[in-house]
Tab-separated table of C-alpha atoms in Angstrom:
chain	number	residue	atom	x	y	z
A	5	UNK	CA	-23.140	61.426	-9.191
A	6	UNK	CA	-26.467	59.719	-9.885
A	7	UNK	CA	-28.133	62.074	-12.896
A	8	UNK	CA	-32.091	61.449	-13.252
A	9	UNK	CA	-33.497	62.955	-16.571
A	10	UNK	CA	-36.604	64.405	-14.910
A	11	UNK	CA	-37.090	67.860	-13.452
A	12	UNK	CA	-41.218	66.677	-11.696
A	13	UNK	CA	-40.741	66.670	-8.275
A	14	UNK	CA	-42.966	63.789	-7.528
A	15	UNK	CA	-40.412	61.479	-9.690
A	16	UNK	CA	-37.345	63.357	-7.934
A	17	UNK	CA	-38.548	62.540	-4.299
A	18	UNK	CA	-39.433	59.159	-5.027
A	19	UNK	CA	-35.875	58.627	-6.299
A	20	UNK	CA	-34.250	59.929	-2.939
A	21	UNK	CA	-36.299	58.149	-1.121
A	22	UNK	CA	-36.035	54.579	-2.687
A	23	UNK	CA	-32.083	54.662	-3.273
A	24	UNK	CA	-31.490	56.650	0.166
A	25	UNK	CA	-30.544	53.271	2.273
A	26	UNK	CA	-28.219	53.137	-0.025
A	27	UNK	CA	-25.705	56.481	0.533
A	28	UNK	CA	-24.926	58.604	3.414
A	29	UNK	CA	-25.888	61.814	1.806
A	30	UNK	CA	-27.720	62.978	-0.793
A	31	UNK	CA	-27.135	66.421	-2.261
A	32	UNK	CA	-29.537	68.236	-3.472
A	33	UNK	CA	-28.144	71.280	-4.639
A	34	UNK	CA	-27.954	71.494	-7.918
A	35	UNK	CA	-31.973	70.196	-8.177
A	36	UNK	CA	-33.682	72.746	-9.863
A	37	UNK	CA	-36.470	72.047	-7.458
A	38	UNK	CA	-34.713	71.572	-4.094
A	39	UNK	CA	-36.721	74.200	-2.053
A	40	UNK	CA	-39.659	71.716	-2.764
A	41	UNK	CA	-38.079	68.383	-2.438
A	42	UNK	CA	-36.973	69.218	0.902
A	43	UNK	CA	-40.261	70.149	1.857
A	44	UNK	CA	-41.897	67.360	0.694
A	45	UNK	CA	-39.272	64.376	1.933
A	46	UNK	CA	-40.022	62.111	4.569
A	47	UNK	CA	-39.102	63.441	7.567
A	48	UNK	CA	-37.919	59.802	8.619
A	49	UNK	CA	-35.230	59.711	6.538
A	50	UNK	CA	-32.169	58.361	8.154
A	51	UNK	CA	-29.269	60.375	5.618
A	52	UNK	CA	-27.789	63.447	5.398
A	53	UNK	CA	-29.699	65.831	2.876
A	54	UNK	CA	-27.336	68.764	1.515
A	55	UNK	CA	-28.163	71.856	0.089
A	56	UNK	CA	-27.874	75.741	-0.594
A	57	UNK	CA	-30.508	76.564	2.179
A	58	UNK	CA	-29.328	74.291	5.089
């Protein structure tokens, strides 16, 4: 597991997207903020996202 010591959204997102080439998947479940981060990711990302909702 990667751990990032944030919990702003902004900071989270631009994580995923800069080290998503990367990994096959990122899981976002346990993201405090997931709901949002979903919503907000590029829709042109080419990785698996996991969560609670999907």
């Amino acid at each position: 597991p990667i751990c990032l010591d944030t919990q702003d959204t902004e900071e989270i997102i631009e994580t995923v997207v800069r080290i998503a080439p990367a990994f096959g998947g990122i899981n976002l479940l346990w993201c405090k903020m997931f709901h949002l981060a979903l919503q907000r990711l590029p829709g042109n990302l080419t990785i698996q996202l996991l969560g609670a909702a999907l």
